[in-house]
Short mmCIF file of C-alpha atoms in Angstrom, two decimals:
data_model
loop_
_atom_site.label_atom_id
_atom_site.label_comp_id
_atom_site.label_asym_id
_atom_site.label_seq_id
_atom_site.Cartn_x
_atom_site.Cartn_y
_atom_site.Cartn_z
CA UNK A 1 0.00 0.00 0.00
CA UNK A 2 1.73 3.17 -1.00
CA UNK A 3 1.02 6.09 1.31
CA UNK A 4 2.14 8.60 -1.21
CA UNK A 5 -1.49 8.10 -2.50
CA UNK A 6 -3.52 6.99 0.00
CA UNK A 7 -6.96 9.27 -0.46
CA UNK A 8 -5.20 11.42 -3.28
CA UNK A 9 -2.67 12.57 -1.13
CA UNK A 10 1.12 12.94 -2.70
CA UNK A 11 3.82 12.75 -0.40
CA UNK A 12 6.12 15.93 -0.55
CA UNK A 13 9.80 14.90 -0.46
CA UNK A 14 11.25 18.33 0.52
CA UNK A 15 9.21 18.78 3.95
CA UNK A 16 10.30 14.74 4.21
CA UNK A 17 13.53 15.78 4.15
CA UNK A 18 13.01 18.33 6.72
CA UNK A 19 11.53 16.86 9.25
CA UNK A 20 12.83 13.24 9.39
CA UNK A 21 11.65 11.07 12.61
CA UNK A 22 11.97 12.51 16.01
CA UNK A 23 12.10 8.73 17.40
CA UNK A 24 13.54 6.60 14.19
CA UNK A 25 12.48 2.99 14.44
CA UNK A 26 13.94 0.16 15.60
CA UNK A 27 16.02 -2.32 13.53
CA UNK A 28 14.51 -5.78 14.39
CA UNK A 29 18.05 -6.35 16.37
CA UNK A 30 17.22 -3.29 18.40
CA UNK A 31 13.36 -3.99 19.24
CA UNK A 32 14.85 -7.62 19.97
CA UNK A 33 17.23 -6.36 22.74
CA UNK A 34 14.86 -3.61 24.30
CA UNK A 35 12.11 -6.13 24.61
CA UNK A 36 13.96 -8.23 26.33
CA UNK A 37 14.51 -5.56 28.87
CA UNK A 38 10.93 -5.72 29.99
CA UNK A 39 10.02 -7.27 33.31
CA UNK A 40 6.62 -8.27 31.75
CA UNK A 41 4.94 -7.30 35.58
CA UNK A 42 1.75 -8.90 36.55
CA UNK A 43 0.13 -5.62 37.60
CA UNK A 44 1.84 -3.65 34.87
CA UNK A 45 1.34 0.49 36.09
CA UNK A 46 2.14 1.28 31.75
CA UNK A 47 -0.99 -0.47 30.68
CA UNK A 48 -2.98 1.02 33.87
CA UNK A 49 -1.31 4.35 32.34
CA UNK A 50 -2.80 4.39 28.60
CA UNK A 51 -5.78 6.22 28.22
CA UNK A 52 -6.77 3.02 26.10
CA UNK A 53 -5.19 -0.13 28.34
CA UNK A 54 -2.97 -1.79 26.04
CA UNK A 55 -1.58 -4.96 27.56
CA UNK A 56 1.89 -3.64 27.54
CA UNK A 57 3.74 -6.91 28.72
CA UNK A 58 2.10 -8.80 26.43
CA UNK A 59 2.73 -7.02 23.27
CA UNK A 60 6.19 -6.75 24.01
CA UNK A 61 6.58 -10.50 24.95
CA UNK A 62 5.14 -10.93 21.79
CA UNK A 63 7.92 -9.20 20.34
CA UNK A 64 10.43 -10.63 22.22
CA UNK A 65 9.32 -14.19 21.11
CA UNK A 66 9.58 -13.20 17.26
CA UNK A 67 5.45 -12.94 17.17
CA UNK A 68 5.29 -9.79 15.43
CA UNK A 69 1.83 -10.03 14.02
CA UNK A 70 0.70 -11.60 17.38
CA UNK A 71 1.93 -7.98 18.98
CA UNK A 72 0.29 -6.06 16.47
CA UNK A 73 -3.27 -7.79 17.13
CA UNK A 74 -2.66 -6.99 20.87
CA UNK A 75 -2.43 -3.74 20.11
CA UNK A 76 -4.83 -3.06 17.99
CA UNK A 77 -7.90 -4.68 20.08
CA UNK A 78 -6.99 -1.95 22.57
CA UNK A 79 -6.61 0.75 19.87
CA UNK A 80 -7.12 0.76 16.43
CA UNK A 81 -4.55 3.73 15.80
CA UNK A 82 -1.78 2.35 17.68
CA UNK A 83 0.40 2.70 14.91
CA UNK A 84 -0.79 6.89 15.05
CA UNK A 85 -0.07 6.69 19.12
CA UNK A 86 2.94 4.79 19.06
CA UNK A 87 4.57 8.05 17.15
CA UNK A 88 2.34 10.62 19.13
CA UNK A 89 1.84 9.86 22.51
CA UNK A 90 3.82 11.79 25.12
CA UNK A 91 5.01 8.30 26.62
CA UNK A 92 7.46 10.01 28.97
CA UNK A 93 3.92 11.47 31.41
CA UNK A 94 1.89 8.01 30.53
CA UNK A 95 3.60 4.73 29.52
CA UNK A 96 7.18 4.80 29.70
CA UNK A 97 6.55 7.47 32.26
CA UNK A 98 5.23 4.69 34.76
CA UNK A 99 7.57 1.85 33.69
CA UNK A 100 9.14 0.19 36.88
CA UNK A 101 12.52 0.53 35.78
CA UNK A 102 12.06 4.42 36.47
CA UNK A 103 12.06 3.00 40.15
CA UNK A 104 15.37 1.36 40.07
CA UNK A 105 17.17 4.73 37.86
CA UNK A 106 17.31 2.84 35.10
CA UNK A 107 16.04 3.82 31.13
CA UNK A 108 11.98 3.29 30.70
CA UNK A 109 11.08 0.43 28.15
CA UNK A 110 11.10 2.20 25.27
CA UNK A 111 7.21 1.30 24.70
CA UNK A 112 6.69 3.64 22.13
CA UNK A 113 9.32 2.50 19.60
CA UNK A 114 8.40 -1.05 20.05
CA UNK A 115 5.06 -0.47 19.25
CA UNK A 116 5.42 1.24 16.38
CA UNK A 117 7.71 -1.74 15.74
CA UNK A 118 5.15 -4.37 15.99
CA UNK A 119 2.77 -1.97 13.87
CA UNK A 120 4.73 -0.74 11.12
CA UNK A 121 5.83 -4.96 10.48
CA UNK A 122 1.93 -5.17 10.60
CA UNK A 123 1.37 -3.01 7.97
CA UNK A 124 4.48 -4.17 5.79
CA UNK A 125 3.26 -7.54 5.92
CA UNK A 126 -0.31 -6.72 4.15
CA UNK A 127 -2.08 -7.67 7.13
CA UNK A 128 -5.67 -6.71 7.98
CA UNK A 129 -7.90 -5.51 10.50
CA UNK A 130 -10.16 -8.58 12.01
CA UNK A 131 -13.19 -8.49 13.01
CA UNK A 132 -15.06 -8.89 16.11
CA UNK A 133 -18.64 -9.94 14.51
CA UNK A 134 -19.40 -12.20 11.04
CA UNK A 135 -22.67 -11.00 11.95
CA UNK A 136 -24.32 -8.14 9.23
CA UNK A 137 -26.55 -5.53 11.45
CA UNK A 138 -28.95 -3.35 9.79
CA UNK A 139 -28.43 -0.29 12.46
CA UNK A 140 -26.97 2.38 10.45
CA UNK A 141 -24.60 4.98 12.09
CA UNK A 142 -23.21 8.40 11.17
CA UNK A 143 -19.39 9.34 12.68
CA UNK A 144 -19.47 13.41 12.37
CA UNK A 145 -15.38 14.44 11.83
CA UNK A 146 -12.43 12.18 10.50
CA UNK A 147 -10.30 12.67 13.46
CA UNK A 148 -9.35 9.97 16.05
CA UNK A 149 -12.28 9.87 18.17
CA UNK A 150 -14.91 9.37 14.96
CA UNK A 151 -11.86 6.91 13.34
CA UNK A 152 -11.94 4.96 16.73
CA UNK A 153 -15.45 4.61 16.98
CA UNK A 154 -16.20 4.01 13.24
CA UNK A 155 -13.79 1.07 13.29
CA UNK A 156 -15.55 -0.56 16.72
CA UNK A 157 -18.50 -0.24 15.05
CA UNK A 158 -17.50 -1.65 11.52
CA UNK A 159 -16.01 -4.64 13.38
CA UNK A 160 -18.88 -5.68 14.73
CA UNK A 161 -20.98 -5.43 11.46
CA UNK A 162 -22.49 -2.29 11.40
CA UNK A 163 -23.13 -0.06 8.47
CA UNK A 164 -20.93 3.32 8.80
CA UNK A 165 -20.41 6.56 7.66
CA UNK A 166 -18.25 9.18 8.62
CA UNK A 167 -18.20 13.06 7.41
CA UNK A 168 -15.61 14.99 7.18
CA UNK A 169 -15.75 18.46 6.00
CA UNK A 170 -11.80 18.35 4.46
CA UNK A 171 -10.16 16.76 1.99
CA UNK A 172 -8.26 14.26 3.92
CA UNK A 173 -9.50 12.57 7.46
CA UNK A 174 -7.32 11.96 10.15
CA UNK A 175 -8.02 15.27 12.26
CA UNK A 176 -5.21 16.64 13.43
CA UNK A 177 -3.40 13.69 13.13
CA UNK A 178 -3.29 14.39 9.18
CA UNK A 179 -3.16 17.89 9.18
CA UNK A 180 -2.26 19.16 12.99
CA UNK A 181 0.15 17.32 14.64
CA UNK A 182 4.17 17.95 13.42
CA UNK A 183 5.67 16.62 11.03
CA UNK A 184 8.53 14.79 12.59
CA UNK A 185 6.04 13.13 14.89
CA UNK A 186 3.80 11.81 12.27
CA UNK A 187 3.59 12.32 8.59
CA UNK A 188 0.39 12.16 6.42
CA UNK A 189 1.59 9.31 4.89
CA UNK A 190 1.40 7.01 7.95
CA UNK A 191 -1.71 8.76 9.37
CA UNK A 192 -3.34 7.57 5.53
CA UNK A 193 -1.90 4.69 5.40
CA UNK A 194 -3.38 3.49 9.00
CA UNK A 195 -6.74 5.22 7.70
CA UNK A 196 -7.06 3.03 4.83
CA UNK A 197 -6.93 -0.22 7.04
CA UNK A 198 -10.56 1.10 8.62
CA UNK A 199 -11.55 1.86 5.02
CA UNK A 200 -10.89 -1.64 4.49
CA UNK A 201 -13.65 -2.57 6.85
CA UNK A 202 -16.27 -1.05 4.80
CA UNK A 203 -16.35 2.38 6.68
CA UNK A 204 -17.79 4.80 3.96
CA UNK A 205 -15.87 8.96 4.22
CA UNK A 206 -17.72 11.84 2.56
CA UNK A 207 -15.06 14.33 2.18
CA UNK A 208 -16.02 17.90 1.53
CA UNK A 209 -19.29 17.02 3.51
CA UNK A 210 -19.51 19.64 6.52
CA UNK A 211 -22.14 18.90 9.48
CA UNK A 212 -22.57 22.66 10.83
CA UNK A 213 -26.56 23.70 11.26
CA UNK A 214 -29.01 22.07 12.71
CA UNK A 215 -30.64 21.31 9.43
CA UNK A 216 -27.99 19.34 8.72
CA UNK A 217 -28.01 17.29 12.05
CA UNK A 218 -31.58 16.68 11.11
CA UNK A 219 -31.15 15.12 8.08
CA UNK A 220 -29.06 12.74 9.80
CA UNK A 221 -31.14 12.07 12.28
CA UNK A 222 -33.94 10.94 9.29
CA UNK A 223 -31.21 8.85 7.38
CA UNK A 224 -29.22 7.43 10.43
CA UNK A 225 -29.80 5.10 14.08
CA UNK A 226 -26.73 6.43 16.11
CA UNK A 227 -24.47 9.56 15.32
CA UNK A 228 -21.41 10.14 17.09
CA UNK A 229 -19.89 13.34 17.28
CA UNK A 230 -16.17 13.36 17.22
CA UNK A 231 -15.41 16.69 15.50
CA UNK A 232 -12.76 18.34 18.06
CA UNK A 233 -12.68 21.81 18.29
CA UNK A 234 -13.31 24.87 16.21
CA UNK A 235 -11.36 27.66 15.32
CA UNK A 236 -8.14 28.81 17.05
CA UNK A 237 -8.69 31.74 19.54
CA UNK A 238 -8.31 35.05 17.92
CA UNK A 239 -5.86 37.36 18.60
CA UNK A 240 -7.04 40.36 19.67
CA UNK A 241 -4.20 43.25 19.37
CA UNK A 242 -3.86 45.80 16.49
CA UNK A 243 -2.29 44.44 13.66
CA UNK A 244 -3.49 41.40 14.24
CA UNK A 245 -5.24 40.99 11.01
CA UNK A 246 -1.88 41.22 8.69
CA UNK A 247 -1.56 38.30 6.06
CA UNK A 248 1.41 37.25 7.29
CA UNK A 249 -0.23 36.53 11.10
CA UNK A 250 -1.32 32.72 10.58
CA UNK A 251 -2.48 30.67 13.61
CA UNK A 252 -0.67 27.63 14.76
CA UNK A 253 -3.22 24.79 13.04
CA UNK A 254 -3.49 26.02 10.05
CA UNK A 255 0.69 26.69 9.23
CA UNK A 256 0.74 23.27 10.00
CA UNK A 257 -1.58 22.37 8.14
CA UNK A 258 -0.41 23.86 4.92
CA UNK A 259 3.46 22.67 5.31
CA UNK A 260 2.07 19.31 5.80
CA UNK A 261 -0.42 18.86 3.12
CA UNK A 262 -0.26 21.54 0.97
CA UNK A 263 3.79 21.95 1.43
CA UNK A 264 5.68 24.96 -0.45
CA UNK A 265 4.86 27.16 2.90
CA UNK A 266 7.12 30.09 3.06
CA UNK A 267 8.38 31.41 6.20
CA UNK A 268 9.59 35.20 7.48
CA UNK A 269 13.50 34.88 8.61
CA UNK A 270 11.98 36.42 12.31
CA UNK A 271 8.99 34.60 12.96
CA UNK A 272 7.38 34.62 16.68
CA UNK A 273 5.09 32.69 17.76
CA UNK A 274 2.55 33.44 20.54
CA UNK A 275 1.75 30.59 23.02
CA UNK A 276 3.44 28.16 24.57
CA UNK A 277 1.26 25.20 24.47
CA UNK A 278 2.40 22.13 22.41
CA UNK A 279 1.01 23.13 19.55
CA UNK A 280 2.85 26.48 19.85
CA UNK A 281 6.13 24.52 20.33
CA UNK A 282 4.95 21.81 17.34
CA UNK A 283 4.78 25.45 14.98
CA UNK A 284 8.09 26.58 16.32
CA UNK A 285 10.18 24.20 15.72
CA UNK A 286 8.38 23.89 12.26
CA UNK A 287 9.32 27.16 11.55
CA UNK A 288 13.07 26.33 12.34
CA UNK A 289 13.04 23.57 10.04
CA UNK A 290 11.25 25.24 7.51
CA UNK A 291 14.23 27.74 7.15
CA UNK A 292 13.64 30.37 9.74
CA UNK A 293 16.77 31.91 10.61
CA UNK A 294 15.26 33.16 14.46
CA UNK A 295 12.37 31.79 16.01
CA UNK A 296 11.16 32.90 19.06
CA UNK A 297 7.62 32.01 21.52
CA UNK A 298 6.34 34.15 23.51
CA UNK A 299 4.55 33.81 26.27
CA UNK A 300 2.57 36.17 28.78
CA UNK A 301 3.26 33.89 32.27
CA UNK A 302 6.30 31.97 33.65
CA UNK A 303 8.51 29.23 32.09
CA UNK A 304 6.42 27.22 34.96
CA UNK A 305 3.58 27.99 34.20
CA UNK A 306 3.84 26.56 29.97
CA UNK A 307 1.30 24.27 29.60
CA UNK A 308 3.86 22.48 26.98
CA UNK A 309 5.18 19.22 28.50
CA UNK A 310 8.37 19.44 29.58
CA UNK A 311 10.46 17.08 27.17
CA UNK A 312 8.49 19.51 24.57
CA UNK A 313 9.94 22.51 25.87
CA UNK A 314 13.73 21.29 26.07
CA UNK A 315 12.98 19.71 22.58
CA UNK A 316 12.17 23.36 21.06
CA UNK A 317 15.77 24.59 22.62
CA UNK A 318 17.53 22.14 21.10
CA UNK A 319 15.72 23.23 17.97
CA UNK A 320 17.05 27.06 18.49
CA UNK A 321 13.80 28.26 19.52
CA UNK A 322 14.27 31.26 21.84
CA UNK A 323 11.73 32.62 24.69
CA UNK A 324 10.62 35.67 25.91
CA UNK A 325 8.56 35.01 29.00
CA UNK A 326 6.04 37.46 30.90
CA UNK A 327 6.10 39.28 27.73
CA UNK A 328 2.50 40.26 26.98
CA UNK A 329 1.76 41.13 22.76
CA UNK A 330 -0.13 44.78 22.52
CA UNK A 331 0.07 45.19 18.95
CA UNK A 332 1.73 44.02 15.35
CA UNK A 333 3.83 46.79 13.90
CA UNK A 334 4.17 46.69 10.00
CA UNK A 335 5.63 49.06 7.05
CA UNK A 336 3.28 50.90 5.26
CA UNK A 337 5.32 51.18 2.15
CA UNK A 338 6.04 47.37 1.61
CA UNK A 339 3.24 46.02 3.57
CA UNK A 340 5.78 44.01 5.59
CA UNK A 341 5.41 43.19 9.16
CA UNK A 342 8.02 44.68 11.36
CA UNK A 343 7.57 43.78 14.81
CA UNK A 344 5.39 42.48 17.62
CA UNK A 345 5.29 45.17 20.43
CA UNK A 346 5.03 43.48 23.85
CA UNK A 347 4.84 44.69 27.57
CA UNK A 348 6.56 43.01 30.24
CA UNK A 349 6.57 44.80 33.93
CA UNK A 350 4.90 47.86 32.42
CA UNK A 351 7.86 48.46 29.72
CA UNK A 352 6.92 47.96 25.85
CA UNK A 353 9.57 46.59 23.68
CA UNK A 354 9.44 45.35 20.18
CA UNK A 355 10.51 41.76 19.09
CA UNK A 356 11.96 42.33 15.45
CA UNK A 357 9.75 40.08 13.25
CA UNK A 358 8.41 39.29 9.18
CA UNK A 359 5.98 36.98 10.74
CA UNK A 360 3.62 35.95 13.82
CA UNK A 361 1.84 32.21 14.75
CA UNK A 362 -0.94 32.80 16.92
CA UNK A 363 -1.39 29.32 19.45
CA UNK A 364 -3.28 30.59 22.21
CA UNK A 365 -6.24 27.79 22.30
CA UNK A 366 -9.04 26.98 20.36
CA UNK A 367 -12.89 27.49 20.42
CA UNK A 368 -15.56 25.34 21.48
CA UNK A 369 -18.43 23.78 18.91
CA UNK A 370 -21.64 24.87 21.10
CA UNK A 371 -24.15 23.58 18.58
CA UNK A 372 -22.43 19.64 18.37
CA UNK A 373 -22.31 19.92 22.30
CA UNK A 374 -26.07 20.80 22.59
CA UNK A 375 -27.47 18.01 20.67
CA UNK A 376 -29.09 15.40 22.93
CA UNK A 377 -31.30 12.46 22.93
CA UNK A 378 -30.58 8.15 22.72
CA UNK A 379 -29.35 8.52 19.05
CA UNK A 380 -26.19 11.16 19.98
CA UNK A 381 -22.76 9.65 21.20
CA UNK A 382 -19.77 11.88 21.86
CA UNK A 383 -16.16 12.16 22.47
CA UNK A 384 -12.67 13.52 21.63
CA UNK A 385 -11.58 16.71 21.93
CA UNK A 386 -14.98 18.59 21.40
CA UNK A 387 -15.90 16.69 24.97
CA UNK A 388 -12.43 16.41 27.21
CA UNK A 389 -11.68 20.23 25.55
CA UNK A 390 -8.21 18.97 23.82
CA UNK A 391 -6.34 16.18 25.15
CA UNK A 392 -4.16 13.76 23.67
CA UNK A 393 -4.70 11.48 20.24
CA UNK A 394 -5.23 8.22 22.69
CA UNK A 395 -7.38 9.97 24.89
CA UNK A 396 -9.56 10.65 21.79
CA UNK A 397 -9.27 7.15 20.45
CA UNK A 398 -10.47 5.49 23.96
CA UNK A 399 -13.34 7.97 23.49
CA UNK A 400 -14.63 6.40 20.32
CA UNK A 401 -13.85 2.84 21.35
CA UNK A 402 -15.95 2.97 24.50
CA UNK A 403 -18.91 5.31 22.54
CA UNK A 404 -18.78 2.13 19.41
CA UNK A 405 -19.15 0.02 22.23
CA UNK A 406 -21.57 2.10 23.64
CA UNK A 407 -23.72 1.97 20.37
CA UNK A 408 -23.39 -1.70 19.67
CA UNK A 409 -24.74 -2.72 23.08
CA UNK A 410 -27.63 -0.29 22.78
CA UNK A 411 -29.18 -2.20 19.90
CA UNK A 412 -28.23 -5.38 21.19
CA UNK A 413 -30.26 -4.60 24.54
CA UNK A 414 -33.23 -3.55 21.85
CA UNK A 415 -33.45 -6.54 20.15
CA UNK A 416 -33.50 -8.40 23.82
CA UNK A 417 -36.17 -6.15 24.68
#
């Protein structure tokens, strides 16, 4: 299956270059030797630790043993994008973060990488997704949004012989897997590729098909038993200062977006970017490798209080990023002659100063989807990000799992009935 045209999309070789893997994968020798550092505990605290339970031990034993596929099926009955999470998933605060070995000072099992192991051999191998039900059911179900949550949920479902559709308002699904998440975490390629093996299972995607008014949620309602809504958030925040509304001010989501999938993104040599989320540090550090000569986040509270992770703010460092902390943006300065930006004016202790700039990333949050969250009644399921208000990929996949399995037992009970 070749992901450079997996649901149209052509792999760009440049941004490729640019942003090769963070984590690289294992060499079968490698995923050999580090699974044979695990302790394979009873009680294991790293499967207690994923949002969606993988047994751990028992993937890696797998491994260890030579049972590649065997691993990969583990995985997958816990969580259908486990080859997504395995490149994603900030391990050090949830798996690898509660490995045992952390207790005697020794290296976490590098759980990740040998998952994505196990998955990628999956994949390589021309294996498929099994499923759960030879049974055909005539409940019909609607998955609102391609992102993890919907992709979770639509796959539970599909397993177990339902009929579903899911619609996605862009080109490509994924969420923000596809089109949000960096580059040298996870490229479209592998988000597709993973995509195409719930495809596979008869899922039917309606691209360019946007759920926004309530007429449209009624039409689904006529056509469909269940919907789930799994459509994350909306917009990013705007930013409110003067200037603000300059071309060359584009929010976090949407430059990554466009170097991802659209690629041929020019950046300003002085870009700064205003946030320091993980997002705001995914857009820095794209901007670095994208060719921007400074790069610098700014930030209106304390390097303690950055709601990045930590391993994500010493990761930006090493990527040249600089930081300007309780530095609060009043206005974008630009030259009226050329049209230019110039710089971002900021306050800091009552004194303004200007950051010397061609360009400004806005990643200060995004906005809630009030009328998804009003919807009500038997027929409405939801989860993901528009619920738990943006966590992380696996928290959005457990989500859809638990709301399929929510859907398939509620028909089952009605037939009983």
């Amino acid at each position: 299956m070749d992901g450079a045209v997996l649901f149209g999309f052509e792999d760009n070789a440049e941004i490729a270059r640019r942003f090769p893997d963070l984590h690289p994968a294992f060499s079968s020798n490698e995923a050999l030797t580090e699974s044979n550092r695990c302790l394979n505990c009873f009680d294991a605290p790293c499967a207690a630790a994923c949002p969606t339970h993988i047994d751990v031990p028992r993937f890696i034993k797998k491994i260890s043993t030579g049972n590649l596929a065997g691993s990969a099926l583990t995985i997958l009955d816990a969580n259908i994008l486990g080859a997504s999470c395995s490149r994603v998933c900030p391990v050090e605060v949830l798996c690898e973060g509660a490995c045992v070995m952390l207790r005697y000072n020794k290296q976490p099992i590098a759980i990740g990488r040998l998952q994505r192991h196990a998955m990628d051999h999956f994949f390589e191998q021309g294996a498929r997704l099994p499923r759960k039900s030879a049974e055909k059911r005539s409940q019909r179900v609607a998955c609102v949004g391609a992102g993890p949550a919907s992709l979770s949920c639509a796959a539970e479902l599909a397993q177990r012989g339902f009929s579903v559709t899911v619609y996605e308002r862009r080109a490509l699904p994924g969420g923000l897997n596809t089109y949000g998440v960096a580059e040298y975490k996870l490229r479209p390629p592998d988000s597709l590729r993973e995509i195409e093996f719930i495809r596979e299972l008869g899922v039917d995607f309606r691209f360019g098909s946007a759920i926004e008014t309530e007429n449209d949620l009624a039409a689904l309602e006529k056509e469909y038993d269940a919907i789930f809504i799994g459509i994350g958030l909306g917009a990013m925040n705007e930013l409110r200062i003067a200037g603000a509304d300059h071309p060359q001010v584009i929010d976090a989501l949407d430059f990554i977006a466009r170097y991802k999938t659209a690629g041929g993104v020019k950046v300003g040599n002085h870009v700064v970017v205003i946030g320091a989320g993980n997002t705001a540090i995914d857009a820095a550090n794209a901007a670095r490798r994208l060719g921007a000569g400074r790069v610098t986040i700014v930030y209106r509270r304390t390097e303690r209080d950055m709601p990045a992770f930590g391993f994500e703010y010493e990761h930006a460092k090493q990527e040249g990023v600089h930081f300007e902390f309780l530095a609060e943006p009043v206005a974008i300065h630009s030259d009226r002659a050329s049209g230019r930006i110039l710089s971002l004016e900021c306050v800091r202790a009552g004194t303004a100063f200007h950051l010397p700039c061609d360009m400004v990333i806005p990643a200060i949050g995004q906005t809630p989807l009030d009328l998804m969250r009003k919807r009500s009644g038997s027929k409405y399921h939801f989860g993901g990000d528009c619920v738990n208000g943006g966590r992380e990929v696996v928290d959005a996949v457990a989500d859809g799992k638990r709301a399929g399995i929510a859907i398939a037992n509620s028909f089952s009970e009605g037939v009983r009935a």
